[in-house]
Amino acid sequence: MQILIDLANKALNTNKTLPFSVYRSIEEQHMLNVPVIKPLLIVVLSGIKRLGSEGELLCPSGSFVFLSNKPTIAMRNIPSDSEYFALLIEFEYSDFECLEYRNFETNTYFQGTIEPTLEYTLKQFVEWSEFAPPQLWHVRRKEILQVMDALGFEQVRSIMRPPTLSHKIFTIITSDLANDLDAGAISSMLAMSESTLRRKLNAEGDKFQDIKDRAKLGYGLHLVQTSANPIGRIAELCGYSSQSRFTDKFKQLFNTTPTELRKTRINGSGE
């Protein structure tokens, strides 16, 4: 696993936009209601990850968990020895077109051990990401899916849920956080009335403002975990004019503040 950690760190040092993220910490992190909008592969390379409100799903170092696109989940990142270190790869709906469709109920998750073939594929993915243009990222993501399927993880064929209206709205908001789009603007983009949008969301058990909060704060969580930006700057990037307002909303959703979470990271600061 150390080679994969070294490769990921090397790629991060290029300061380029990459097709993966790295979450690392030197102290335990506990976050509630973490949004998972796209299928997410989490590869634990050091430490332990626990998922679920009671930490019932255990992912030790050298294992992975593949989460389907679903609203939220509780996460705990637990360092062992020096740190917690995980590689995160988000997949698009179109990535799964390379697999044979299975008309089974969608899996909410599956997990497994990082076998040598999968580890080699992930190494290639990370190394390749340093110079590959974004328009080719989907090629390697599909390769990861095909390798997992060939290794016997057939659950990968049914891990992707068709995007709901909530997912579509979430994607639109996160793609344009600076404009602070309201329900009227987004309903126009989706060619429906605002009342129809709200009615359909209600049928899905969701609300527009809740989606908007998850989108903005989910991006804030990502920036706190992966960047060195000051908390005030992160608040601005997430569409908040007030750092205190951002902190209050962050605490309300994730049960921790941006500053508390930042302190758990390697070279993190309290801001």
CSV table of C-alpha atoms in Angstrom, one decimal:
chain,number,residue,atom,x,y,z
A,1,MET,CA,0.0,0.0,0.0
A,2,GLN,CA,2.9,2.4,0.6
A,3,ILE,CA,3.8,2.6,-3.1
A,4,LEU,CA,0.2,3.7,-3.8
A,5,ILE,CA,0.4,6.3,-1.1
A,6,ASP,CA,3.6,7.6,-2.5
A,7,LEU,CA,2.2,7.8,-6.0
A,8,ALA,CA,-0.9,9.7,-4.7
A,9,ASN,CA,1.3,12.2,-2.8
A,10,LYS,CA,3.5,12.7,-5.9
A,11,ALA,CA,0.4,13.4,-8.0
A,12,LEU,CA,-1.0,15.8,-5.4
A,13,ASN,CA,2.3,17.7,-5.4
A,14,THR,CA,1.8,18.6,-9.0
A,15,ASN,CA,-1.0,20.9,-7.9
A,16,LYS,CA,-3.1,19.8,-11.0
A,17,THR,CA,-6.7,19.0,-11.0
A,18,LEU,CA,-6.9,15.2,-10.5
A,19,PRO,CA,-9.6,12.5,-11.1
A,20,PHE,CA,-9.3,11.4,-7.4
A,21,SER,CA,-9.1,12.9,-3.9
A,22,VAL,CA,-7.0,12.0,-0.9
A,23,TYR,CA,-8.4,12.2,2.6
A,24,ARG,CA,-5.9,12.0,5.4
A,25,SER,CA,-5.7,12.7,9.1
A,26,ILE,CA,-3.6,12.2,12.2
A,27,GLU,CA,-6.5,12.3,14.6
A,28,GLU,CA,-9.9,10.5,14.4
A,29,GLN,CA,-12.6,12.2,12.3
A,30,HIS,CA,-16.3,11.7,12.9
A,31,MET,CA,-18.8,13.2,10.4
A,32,LEU,CA,-22.5,12.8,10.1
A,33,ASN,CA,-24.7,13.2,7.0
A,34,VAL,CA,-21.8,13.1,4.5
A,35,PRO,CA,-23.5,13.5,1.0
A,36,VAL,CA,-22.7,10.8,-1.6
A,37,ILE,CA,-24.2,12.0,-4.8
A,38,LYS,CA,-22.1,9.9,-7.2
A,39,PRO,CA,-20.9,6.3,-6.8
A,40,LEU,CA,-17.8,6.5,-4.7
A,41,LEU,CA,-14.9,4.1,-4.4
A,42,ILE,CA,-13.0,4.6,-1.1
A,43,VAL,CA,-9.6,2.8,-1.0
A,44,VAL,CA,-8.2,2.7,2.5
A,45,LEU,CA,-4.4,2.6,2.4
A,46,SER,CA,-3.7,3.4,6.1
A,47,GLY,CA,-5.9,3.4,9.1
A,48,ILE,CA,-9.5,2.3,9.4
A,49,LYS,CA,-12.8,3.7,8.0
A,50,ARG,CA,-16.1,3.0,9.7
A,51,LEU,CA,-19.4,3.8,8.0
A,52,GLY,CA,-22.9,4.0,9.4
A,53,SER,CA,-24.4,5.7,12.4
A,54,GLU,CA,-23.0,3.0,14.7
A,55,GLY,CA,-19.9,2.4,12.7
A,56,GLU,CA,-21.2,-1.0,11.7
A,57,LEU,CA,-19.3,-1.2,8.4
A,58,LEU,CA,-15.6,-1.6,9.0
A,59,CYS,CA,-12.9,-1.0,6.3
A,60,PRO,CA,-9.4,-1.6,7.4
A,61,SER,CA,-6.2,-0.7,5.6
A,62,GLY,CA,-5.8,-2.7,2.4
A,63,SER,CA,-9.5,-2.8,1.7
A,64,PHE,CA,-12.1,-0.8,-0.2
A,65,VAL,CA,-15.7,0.1,0.0
A,66,PHE,CA,-17.8,1.1,-3.0
A,67,LEU,CA,-20.8,3.3,-2.1
A,68,SER,CA,-23.8,3.8,-4.3
A,69,ASN,CA,-25.2,7.3,-5.0
A,70,LYS,CA,-27.4,7.9,-2.0
A,71,PRO,CA,-28.2,11.0,0.1
A,72,THR,CA,-26.0,10.8,3.2
A,73,ILE,CA,-23.9,8.5,5.4
A,74,ALA,CA,-22.0,8.8,8.7
A,75,MET,CA,-18.2,8.3,8.5
A,76,ARG,CA,-15.4,7.8,10.9
A,77,ASN,CA,-11.7,8.0,9.8
A,78,ILE,CA,-9.4,6.4,12.3
A,79,PRO,CA,-5.6,6.7,12.0
A,80,SER,CA,-3.4,3.7,12.8
A,81,ASP,CA,0.3,4.2,13.4
A,82,SER,CA,1.0,7.5,11.7
A,83,GLU,CA,-2.1,8.5,9.8
A,84,TYR,CA,-5.4,7.7,8.1
A,85,PHE,CA,-5.0,7.8,4.3
A,86,ALA,CA,-7.7,7.0,1.7
A,87,LEU,CA,-8.0,7.4,-2.0
A,88,LEU,CA,-11.5,8.5,-3.2
A,89,ILE,CA,-12.7,8.1,-6.8
A,90,GLU,CA,-16.1,9.4,-8.0
A,91,PHE,CA,-17.8,7.7,-10.9
A,92,GLU,CA,-20.2,9.1,-13.5
A,93,TYR,CA,-23.4,7.4,-14.5
A,94,SER,CA,-22.0,6.9,-18.1
A,95,ASP,CA,-18.9,5.1,-16.7
A,96,PHE,CA,-21.1,2.0,-16.0
A,97,GLU,CA,-22.2,1.6,-19.6
A,98,CYS,CA,-19.1,-0.6,-20.1
A,99,LEU,CA,-20.7,-3.3,-17.9
A,100,GLU,CA,-23.4,-5.7,-18.6
A,101,TYR,CA,-26.7,-4.5,-17.0
A,102,ARG,CA,-28.1,-6.5,-14.2
A,103,ASN,CA,-31.8,-6.2,-13.4
A,104,PHE,CA,-31.3,-6.6,-9.7
A,105,GLU,CA,-32.0,-4.3,-6.8
A,106,THR,CA,-29.3,-1.6,-6.5
A,107,ASN,CA,-26.6,-2.4,-4.0
A,108,THR,CA,-26.1,0.4,-1.5
A,109,TYR,CA,-22.5,-0.7,-1.1
A,110,PHE,CA,-20.0,-3.6,-1.4
A,111,GLN,CA,-16.5,-4.0,0.0
A,112,GLY,CA,-13.5,-6.2,-0.5
A,113,THR,CA,-9.8,-6.6,-0.3
A,114,ILE,CA,-7.4,-4.7,-2.6
A,115,GLU,CA,-6.1,-7.6,-4.6
A,116,PRO,CA,-2.8,-7.3,-6.6
A,117,THR,CA,-4.5,-6.8,-9.9
A,118,LEU,CA,-6.7,-4.1,-8.5
A,119,GLU,CA,-3.8,-2.4,-6.7
A,120,TYR,CA,-1.8,-2.4,-10.0
A,121,THR,CA,-4.8,-0.9,-11.8
A,122,LEU,CA,-5.1,1.8,-9.2
A,123,LYS,CA,-1.4,2.6,-9.4
A,124,GLN,CA,-1.7,3.0,-13.2
A,125,PHE,CA,-4.7,5.3,-12.6
A,126,VAL,CA,-2.9,7.5,-10.2
A,127,GLU,CA,0.3,7.7,-12.2
A,128,TRP,CA,-1.6,8.4,-15.5
A,129,SER,CA,-3.6,11.2,-13.8
A,130,GLU,CA,-0.5,13.4,-13.6
A,131,PHE,CA,-0.5,14.0,-17.4
A,132,ALA,CA,-3.9,12.8,-18.8
A,133,PRO,CA,-6.4,15.4,-19.9
A,134,PRO,CA,-9.8,15.4,-18.0
A,135,GLN,CA,-11.7,14.4,-21.2
A,136,LEU,CA,-9.9,11.0,-20.9
A,137,TRP,CA,-10.4,10.3,-17.2
A,138,HIS,CA,-13.5,8.3,-18.0
A,139,VAL,CA,-11.4,5.7,-19.8
A,140,ARG,CA,-9.4,4.7,-16.7
A,141,ARG,CA,-12.5,4.9,-14.5
A,142,LYS,CA,-14.2,2.3,-16.8
A,143,GLU,CA,-11.0,0.2,-16.6
A,144,ILE,CA,-11.3,0.1,-12.8
A,145,LEU,CA,-14.9,-1.0,-13.0
A,146,GLN,CA,-14.1,-3.7,-15.6
A,147,VAL,CA,-11.2,-5.0,-13.5
A,148,MET,CA,-13.4,-5.2,-10.4
A,149,ASP,CA,-16.0,-7.1,-12.3
A,150,ALA,CA,-13.4,-9.5,-13.7
A,151,LEU,CA,-12.1,-10.1,-10.2
A,152,GLY,CA,-15.6,-11.4,-9.2
A,153,PHE,CA,-17.1,-8.2,-7.7
A,154,GLU,CA,-20.2,-8.5,-9.8
A,155,GLN,CA,-22.0,-6.1,-7.4
A,156,VAL,CA,-20.3,-3.3,-9.3
A,157,ARG,CA,-22.8,-3.8,-12.1
A,158,SER,CA,-25.7,-2.7,-9.8
A,159,ILE,CA,-24.0,-0.1,-7.6
A,160,MET,CA,-25.2,2.8,-9.7
A,161,ARG,CA,-28.7,4.1,-9.1
A,162,PRO,CA,-30.3,6.1,-11.9
A,163,PRO,CA,-30.0,9.8,-11.0
A,164,THR,CA,-33.0,11.2,-9.2
A,165,LEU,CA,-34.3,14.7,-9.5
A,166,SER,CA,-32.5,15.4,-6.2
A,167,HIS,CA,-29.2,14.3,-7.8
A,168,LYS,CA,-29.8,16.4,-10.9
A,169,ILE,CA,-30.5,19.5,-8.7
A,170,PHE,CA,-27.4,18.8,-6.6
A,171,THR,CA,-25.2,18.6,-9.6
A,172,ILE,CA,-26.5,21.8,-11.1
A,173,ILE,CA,-25.9,23.7,-7.8
A,174,THR,CA,-22.4,22.3,-7.3
A,175,SER,CA,-21.5,23.3,-10.8
A,176,ASP,CA,-22.3,27.0,-10.1
A,177,LEU,CA,-22.1,27.7,-6.4
A,178,ALA,CA,-21.1,31.3,-7.0
A,179,ASN,CA,-24.5,32.2,-8.5
A,180,ASP,CA,-26.6,30.9,-5.5
A,181,LEU,CA,-29.3,29.5,-7.8
A,182,ASP,CA,-32.8,29.5,-6.4
A,183,ALA,CA,-35.6,27.0,-7.1
A,184,GLY,CA,-37.1,29.2,-9.8
A,185,ALA,CA,-33.9,29.3,-11.8
A,186,ILE,CA,-33.2,25.6,-11.5
A,187,SER,CA,-36.8,24.6,-12.4
A,188,SER,CA,-36.4,26.7,-15.6
A,189,MET,CA,-33.2,24.8,-16.4
A,190,LEU,CA,-35.1,21.5,-16.0
A,191,ALA,CA,-38.1,22.7,-18.1
A,192,MET,CA,-40.7,22.5,-15.3
A,193,SER,CA,-42.5,24.9,-13.1
A,194,GLU,CA,-41.2,25.6,-9.6
A,195,SER,CA,-44.4,24.0,-8.1
A,196,THR,CA,-43.8,20.8,-10.1
A,197,LEU,CA,-40.2,20.7,-9.0
A,198,ARG,CA,-41.1,21.0,-5.3
A,199,ARG,CA,-43.9,18.4,-5.7
A,200,LYS,CA,-41.6,15.9,-7.3
A,201,LEU,CA,-38.9,16.5,-4.6
A,202,ASN,CA,-41.5,16.0,-2.0
A,203,ALA,CA,-42.4,12.6,-3.6
A,204,GLU,CA,-38.7,11.7,-3.3
A,205,GLY,CA,-38.7,12.7,0.4
A,206,ASP,CA,-36.5,15.7,-0.2
A,207,LYS,CA,-36.6,19.5,-0.1
A,208,PHE,CA,-34.9,22.1,-2.3
A,209,GLN,CA,-33.2,24.0,0.5
A,210,ASP,CA,-31.9,20.7,2.0
A,211,ILE,CA,-30.4,19.8,-1.3
A,212,LYS,CA,-28.9,23.2,-1.6
A,213,ASP,CA,-27.4,23.0,1.9
A,214,ARG,CA,-25.9,19.6,1.2
A,215,ALA,CA,-24.4,20.7,-2.1
A,216,LYS,CA,-22.8,23.8,-0.6
A,217,LEU,CA,-21.6,22.2,2.6
A,218,GLY,CA,-20.5,19.0,0.9
A,219,TYR,CA,-18.2,21.0,-1.2
A,220,GLY,CA,-17.0,22.8,1.9
A,221,LEU,CA,-16.3,19.5,3.6
A,222,HIS,CA,-14.3,18.5,0.6
A,223,LEU,CA,-12.2,21.7,0.7
A,224,VAL,CA,-11.6,21.5,4.4
A,225,GLN,CA,-10.3,17.9,3.9
A,226,THR,CA,-8.2,18.4,0.8
A,227,SER,CA,-7.1,22.1,0.6
A,228,ALA,CA,-5.1,24.6,2.6
A,229,ASN,CA,-7.6,27.4,2.0
A,230,PRO,CA,-8.5,29.4,5.1
A,231,ILE,CA,-12.0,28.6,6.5
A,232,GLY,CA,-13.2,32.1,5.5
A,233,ARG,CA,-12.1,31.6,1.9
A,234,ILE,CA,-13.8,28.1,1.9
A,235,ALA,CA,-17.0,29.8,3.1
A,236,GLU,CA,-16.8,32.2,0.2
A,237,LEU,CA,-16.2,29.5,-2.4
A,238,CYS,CA,-19.3,27.7,-1.0
A,239,GLY,CA,-21.5,30.7,-1.5
A,240,TYR,CA,-21.6,32.0,2.1
A,241,SER,CA,-20.9,35.7,2.7
A,242,SER,CA,-20.4,35.0,6.4
A,243,GLN,CA,-17.8,32.6,7.9
A,244,SER,CA,-19.8,32.3,11.1
A,245,ARG,CA,-23.0,31.3,9.1
A,246,PHE,CA,-21.0,28.7,7.2
A,247,THR,CA,-19.5,27.3,10.4
A,248,ASP,CA,-23.0,27.1,12.0
A,249,LYS,CA,-24.5,25.3,9.0
A,250,PHE,CA,-21.5,23.0,8.8
A,251,LYS,CA,-21.8,22.1,12.4
A,252,GLN,CA,-25.5,21.5,12.1
A,253,LEU,CA,-25.1,19.1,9.2
A,254,PHE,CA,-21.8,17.2,10.0
A,255,ASN,CA,-21.8,17.5,13.8
A,256,THR,CA,-18.3,19.1,13.7
A,257,THR,CA,-17.0,22.5,12.8
A,258,PRO,CA,-14.6,23.3,9.9
A,259,THR,CA,-12.0,24.3,12.3
A,260,GLU,CA,-12.3,21.2,14.4
A,261,LEU,CA,-12.1,19.0,11.3
A,262,ARG,CA,-9.1,21.0,10.0
A,263,LYS,CA,-7.2,20.4,13.2
A,264,THR,CA,-7.3,16.6,12.6
A,265,ARG,CA,-5.5,16.8,9.3
A,266,ILE,CA,-1.8,16.6,8.7
A,267,ASN,CA,-0.4,20.1,8.8
A,268,GLY,CA,-3.9,21.3,9.5
A,269,SER,CA,-4.4,24.6,11.2
A,270,GLY,CA,-7.2,25.9,13.4
A,271,GLU,CA,-7.9,29.0,11.3
